Coordinates of C-alpha atoms in Angstrom, one line a residue:
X1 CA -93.6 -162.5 30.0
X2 CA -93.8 -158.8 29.5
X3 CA -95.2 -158.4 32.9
X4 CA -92.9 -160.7 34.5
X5 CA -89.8 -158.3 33.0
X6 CA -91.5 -155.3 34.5
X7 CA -91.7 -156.5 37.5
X8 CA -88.5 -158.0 38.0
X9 CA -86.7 -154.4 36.7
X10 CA -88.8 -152.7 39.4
X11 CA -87.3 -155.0 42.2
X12 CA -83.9 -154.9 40.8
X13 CA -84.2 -151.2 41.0
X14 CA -85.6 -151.2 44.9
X15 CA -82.6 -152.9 45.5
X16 CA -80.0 -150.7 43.7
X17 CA -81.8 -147.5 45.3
X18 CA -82.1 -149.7 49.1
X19 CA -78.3 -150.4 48.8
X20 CA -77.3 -147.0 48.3
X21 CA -79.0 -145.2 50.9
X22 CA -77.0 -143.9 53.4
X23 CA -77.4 -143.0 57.3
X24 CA -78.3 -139.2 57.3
X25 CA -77.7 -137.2 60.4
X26 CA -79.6 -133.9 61.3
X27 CA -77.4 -131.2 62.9
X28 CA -79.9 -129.0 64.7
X29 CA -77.3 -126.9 66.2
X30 CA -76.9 -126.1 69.6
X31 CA -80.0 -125.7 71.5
X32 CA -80.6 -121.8 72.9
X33 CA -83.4 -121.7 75.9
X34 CA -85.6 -118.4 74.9
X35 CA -89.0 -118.0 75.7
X36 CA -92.0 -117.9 73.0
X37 CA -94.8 -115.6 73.8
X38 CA -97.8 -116.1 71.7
X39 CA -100.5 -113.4 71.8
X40 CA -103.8 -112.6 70.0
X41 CA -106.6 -109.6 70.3
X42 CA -109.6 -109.8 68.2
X43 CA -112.8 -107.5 67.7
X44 CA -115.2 -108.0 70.7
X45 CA -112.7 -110.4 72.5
X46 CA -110.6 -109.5 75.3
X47 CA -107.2 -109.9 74.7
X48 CA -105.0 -113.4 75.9
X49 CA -101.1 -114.6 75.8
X50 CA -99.5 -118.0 76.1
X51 CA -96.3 -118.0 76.9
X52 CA -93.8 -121.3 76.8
X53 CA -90.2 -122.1 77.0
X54 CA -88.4 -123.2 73.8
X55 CA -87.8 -126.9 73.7
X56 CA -84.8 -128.8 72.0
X57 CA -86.2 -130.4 68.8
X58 CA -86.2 -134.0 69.6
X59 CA -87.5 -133.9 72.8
X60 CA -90.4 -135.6 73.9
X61 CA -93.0 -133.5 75.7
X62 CA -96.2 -135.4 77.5
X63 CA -99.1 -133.7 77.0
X64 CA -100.9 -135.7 79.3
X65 CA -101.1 -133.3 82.3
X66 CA -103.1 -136.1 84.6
X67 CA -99.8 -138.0 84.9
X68 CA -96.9 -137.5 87.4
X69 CA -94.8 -136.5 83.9
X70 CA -97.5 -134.8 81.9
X71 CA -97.4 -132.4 85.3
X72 CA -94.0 -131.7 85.0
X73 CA -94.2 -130.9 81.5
X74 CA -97.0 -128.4 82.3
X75 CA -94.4 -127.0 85.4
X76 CA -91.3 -126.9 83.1
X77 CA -92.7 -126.1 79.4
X78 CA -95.4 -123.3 80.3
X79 CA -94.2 -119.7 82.4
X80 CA -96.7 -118.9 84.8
X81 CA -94.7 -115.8 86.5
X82 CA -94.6 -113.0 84.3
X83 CA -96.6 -110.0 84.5
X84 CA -98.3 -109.4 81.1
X85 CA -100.1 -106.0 80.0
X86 CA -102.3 -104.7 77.1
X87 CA -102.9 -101.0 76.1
X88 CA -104.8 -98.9 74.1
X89 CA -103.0 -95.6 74.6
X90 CA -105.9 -95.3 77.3
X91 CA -106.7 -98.1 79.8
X92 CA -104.2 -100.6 81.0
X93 CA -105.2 -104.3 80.8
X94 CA -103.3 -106.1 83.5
X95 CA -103.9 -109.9 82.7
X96 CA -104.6 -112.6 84.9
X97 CA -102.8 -116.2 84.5
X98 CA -105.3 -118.9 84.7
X99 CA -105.1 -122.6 84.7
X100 CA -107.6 -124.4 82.2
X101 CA -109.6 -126.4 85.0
X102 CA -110.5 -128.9 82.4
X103 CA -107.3 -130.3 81.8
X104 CA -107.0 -131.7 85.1
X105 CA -110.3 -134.0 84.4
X106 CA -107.9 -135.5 81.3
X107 CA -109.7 -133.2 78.6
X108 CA -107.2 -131.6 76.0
X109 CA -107.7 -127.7 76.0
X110 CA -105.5 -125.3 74.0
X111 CA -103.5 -123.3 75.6
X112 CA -104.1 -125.1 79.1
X113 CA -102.4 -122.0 81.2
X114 CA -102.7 -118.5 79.6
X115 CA -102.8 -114.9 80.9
X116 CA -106.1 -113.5 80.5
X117 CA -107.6 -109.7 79.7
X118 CA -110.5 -108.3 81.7
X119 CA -110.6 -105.0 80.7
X120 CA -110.0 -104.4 76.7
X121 CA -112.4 -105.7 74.3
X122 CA -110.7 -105.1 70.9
X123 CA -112.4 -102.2 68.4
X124 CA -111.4 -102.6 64.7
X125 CA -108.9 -99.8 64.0
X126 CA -107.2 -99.4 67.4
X127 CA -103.7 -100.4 68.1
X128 CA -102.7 -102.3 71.3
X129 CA -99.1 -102.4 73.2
X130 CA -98.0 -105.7 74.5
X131 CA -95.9 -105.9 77.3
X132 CA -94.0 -108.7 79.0
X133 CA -92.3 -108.6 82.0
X134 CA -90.3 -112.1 83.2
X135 CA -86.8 -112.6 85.3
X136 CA -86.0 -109.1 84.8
X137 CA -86.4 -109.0 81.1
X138 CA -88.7 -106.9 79.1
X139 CA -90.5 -108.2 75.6
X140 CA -92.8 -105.8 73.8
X141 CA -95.3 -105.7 70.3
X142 CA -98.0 -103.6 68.8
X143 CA -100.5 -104.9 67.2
X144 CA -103.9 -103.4 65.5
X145 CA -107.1 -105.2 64.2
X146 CA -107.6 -104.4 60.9
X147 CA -111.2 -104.3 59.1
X148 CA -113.0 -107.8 59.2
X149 CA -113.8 -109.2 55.7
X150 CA -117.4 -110.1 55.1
X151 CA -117.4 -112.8 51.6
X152 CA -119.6 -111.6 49.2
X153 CA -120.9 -115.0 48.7
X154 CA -120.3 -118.7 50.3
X155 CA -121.7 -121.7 48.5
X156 CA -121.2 -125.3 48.2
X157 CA -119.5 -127.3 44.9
X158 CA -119.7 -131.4 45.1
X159 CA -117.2 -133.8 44.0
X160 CA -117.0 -134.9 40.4
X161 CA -116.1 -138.3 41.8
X162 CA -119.0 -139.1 44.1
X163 CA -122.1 -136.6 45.9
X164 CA -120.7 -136.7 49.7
X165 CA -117.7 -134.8 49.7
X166 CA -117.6 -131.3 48.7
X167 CA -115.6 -128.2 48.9
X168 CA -116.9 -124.4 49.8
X169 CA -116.1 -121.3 47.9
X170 CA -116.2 -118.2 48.9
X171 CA -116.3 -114.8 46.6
X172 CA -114.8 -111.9 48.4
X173 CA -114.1 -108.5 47.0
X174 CA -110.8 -107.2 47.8
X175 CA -110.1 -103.7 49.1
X176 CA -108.1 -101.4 46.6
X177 CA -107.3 -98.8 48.7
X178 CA -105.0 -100.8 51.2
X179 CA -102.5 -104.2 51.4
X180 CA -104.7 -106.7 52.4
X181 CA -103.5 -110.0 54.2
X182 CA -106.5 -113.0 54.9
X183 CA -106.3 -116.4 56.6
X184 CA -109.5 -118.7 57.3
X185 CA -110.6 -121.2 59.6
X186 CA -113.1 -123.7 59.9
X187 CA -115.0 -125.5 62.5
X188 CA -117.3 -128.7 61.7
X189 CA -120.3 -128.5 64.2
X190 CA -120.7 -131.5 67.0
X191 CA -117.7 -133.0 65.0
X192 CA -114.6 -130.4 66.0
X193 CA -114.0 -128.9 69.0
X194 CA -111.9 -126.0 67.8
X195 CA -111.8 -124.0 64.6
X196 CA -108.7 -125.6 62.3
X197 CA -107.1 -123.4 59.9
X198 CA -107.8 -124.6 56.5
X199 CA -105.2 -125.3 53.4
X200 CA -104.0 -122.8 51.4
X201 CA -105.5 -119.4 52.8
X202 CA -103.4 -117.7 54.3
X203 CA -103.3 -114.8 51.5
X204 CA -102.2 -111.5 50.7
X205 CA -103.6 -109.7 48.1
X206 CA -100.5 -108.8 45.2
X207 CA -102.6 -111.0 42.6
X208 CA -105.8 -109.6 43.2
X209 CA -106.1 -106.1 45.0
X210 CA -108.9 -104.4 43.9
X211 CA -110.8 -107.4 42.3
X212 CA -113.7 -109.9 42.9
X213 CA -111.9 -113.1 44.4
X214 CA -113.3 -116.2 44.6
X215 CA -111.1 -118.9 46.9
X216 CA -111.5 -123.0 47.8
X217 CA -112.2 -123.9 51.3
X218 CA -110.1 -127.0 52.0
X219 CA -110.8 -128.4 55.5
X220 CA -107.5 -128.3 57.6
X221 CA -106.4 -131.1 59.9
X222 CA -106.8 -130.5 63.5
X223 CA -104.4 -131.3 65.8
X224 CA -103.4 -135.0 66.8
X225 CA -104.3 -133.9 71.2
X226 CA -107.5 -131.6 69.8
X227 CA -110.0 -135.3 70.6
X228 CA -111.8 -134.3 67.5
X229 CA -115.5 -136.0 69.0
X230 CA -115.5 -137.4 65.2
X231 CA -112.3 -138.6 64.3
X232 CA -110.5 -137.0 60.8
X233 CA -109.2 -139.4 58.4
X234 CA -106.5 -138.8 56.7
X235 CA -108.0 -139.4 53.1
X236 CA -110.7 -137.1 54.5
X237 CA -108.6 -134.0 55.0
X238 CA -109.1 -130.7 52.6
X239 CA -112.9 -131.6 52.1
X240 CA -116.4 -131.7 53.6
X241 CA -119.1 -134.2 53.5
X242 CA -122.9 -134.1 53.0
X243 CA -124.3 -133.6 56.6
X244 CA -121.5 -131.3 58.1
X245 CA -122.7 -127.9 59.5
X246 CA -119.3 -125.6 58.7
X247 CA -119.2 -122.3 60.4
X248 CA -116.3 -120.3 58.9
X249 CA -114.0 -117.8 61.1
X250 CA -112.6 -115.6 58.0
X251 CA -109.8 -113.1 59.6
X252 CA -107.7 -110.5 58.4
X253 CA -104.5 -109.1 59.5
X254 CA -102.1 -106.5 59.4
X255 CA -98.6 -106.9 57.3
X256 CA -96.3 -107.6 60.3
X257 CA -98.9 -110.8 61.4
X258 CA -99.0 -112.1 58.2
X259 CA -95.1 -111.9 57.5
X260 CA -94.8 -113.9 61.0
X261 CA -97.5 -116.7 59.4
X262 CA -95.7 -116.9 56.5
X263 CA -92.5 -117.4 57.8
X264 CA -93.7 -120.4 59.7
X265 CA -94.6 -122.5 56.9
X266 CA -91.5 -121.5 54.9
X267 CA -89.1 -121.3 57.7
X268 CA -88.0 -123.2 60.8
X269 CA -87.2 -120.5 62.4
X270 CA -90.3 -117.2 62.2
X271 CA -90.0 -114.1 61.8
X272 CA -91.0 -113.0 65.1
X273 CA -92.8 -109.2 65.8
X274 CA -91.5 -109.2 69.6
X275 CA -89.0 -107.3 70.6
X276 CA -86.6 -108.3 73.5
X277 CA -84.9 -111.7 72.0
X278 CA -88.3 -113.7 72.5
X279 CA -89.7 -115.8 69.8
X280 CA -93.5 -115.7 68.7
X281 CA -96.1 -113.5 67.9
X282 CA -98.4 -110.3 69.4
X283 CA -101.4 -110.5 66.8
X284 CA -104.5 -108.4 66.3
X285 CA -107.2 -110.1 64.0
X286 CA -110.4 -108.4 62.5
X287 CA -113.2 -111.6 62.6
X288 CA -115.9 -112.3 60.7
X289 CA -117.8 -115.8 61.2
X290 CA -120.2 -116.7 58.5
X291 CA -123.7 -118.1 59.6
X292 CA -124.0 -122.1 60.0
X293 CA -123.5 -123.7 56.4
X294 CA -125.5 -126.8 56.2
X295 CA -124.4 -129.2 53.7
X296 CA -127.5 -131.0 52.2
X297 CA -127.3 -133.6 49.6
X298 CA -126.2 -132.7 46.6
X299 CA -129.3 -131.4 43.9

């Protein structure tokens, strides 16, 4: 009888709660066109830049650049005529725009389109000017790569609840001579097809400077388009499993990067390093990518 009480409260109270929900509308505000330039230059890489047009938030955008409308989403959502630049204070870096040939076979490829360096390969410590000319408007950022992190030690820790999913730590020791700002990312061999940014590491270092740190690797979740060639359950996400080879990227950043990654998952609205009214981001990265870590069962 007791049980049948219980239950019938808890419908009762569904139907109090259903009958007083109202209809709530979002005011996004009046939409603004703006472009967003999104930039990055790590050590031994050449530099790249995306650059899109804003869209309104509702809209639906076809990613699916094989069709008749994912080709005019590719025409309308990516700029293809600027003229980008990178410098060093020394040699000027004209980049070329280039077309992802692969996305015309129907494979997904992030960014399809970008403007690509030839002649910088990014040195920890330098700085590097960005400049972006389109429609007779002028966006600029400086960047530098700061000095990659290398963990002290990576190992594996196993579930409590059963011996195939697992977590990995990682024990750094954090600078104390300098601000220090970290994010990590991590790709699952022959199962991802891009490194994913994992949970809860984007850091800086106000709690810890100076001191041994030891950090959880959670696995991130890729993106819904990435065609992950093993597919990512959601129950799945934030841990590993006996038989996955992990390869971390471990990255570091200066304070101006990690203020505009910050502001992204606090804010709808990032707190961007370009100057010139554009939205996005011109970021150097100092990388360090760990050797394969091959998950065996547990001891």
């Amino acid at each position: 009888m007791k049980h049948i009480i219980k239950i019938f409260s808890c419908f009762l109270l569904m139907i109090l709660i259903s009958s007083c929900a109202q209809e709530v509308e979002i005011d996004t505000g009046d939409f603004v066109p703006r472009i967003v330039i999104e930039g990055y230059i790590e050590n031994d890489e050449y530099p790249w830049v995306n650059i899109t047009n804003n869209q309104e938030f509702f809209k639906d955008i076809n990613l699916d650049f094989t069709s008749e409308e994912g080709f005019a989403t590719l025409l309308n959502l990516f700029v293809m005529d600027a003229e980008v630049t990178v410098t060093d204070g020394t040699t000027i870096d004209t980049l070329e725009f280039m077309i992802a040939p692969e996305i015309l076979e129907g494979k997904y490829v992030w960014p399809p389109v970008k403007y690509q360096g030839s002649k910088i390969i990014g040195e920890v410590g330098k700085f590097y000017d960005m400049k972006v000319v389109h429609k007779e408007k002028v966006y600029t950022a400086t960047t530098t790569i700061t000095e990659p992190l290398i963990p002290d030690s990576v190992w594996v820790e196993y579930s409590l609840r059963n011996d195939k999913d697992c977590w990995i730590h990682v024990r750094i020791h954090d600078n104390p001579d300098e601000y220090n700002y970290y994010n990590c990312y991590s790709k699952r061999i022959g199962k991802d097809n891009y490194f994913t940014e994992c949970l809860f590491c984007l850091w800086n270092d106000q709690f810890f400077n100076g001191l041994d740190f030891e950090a959880t690797v959670y696995r991130g979740s890729s993106s819904t388009f990435a065609m992950d060639t093993v597919a990512s359950n959601l129950a799945d996400i934030g841990q590993y499993a006996v038989g996955d080879t992990v390869i971390l990227k471990v990255l570091t950043m200066d304070n101006v990067s990690f203020r505009f990654w910050q502001s992204t998952k606090q804010s709808s609205y990032p707190h961007s390093n370009i100057s010139g009214d554009a939205l996005g981001v011109w970021c150097g990265y100092g990388v360090y990518y760990t050797e394969p870590i091959i998950i065996k069962e547990k001891p």
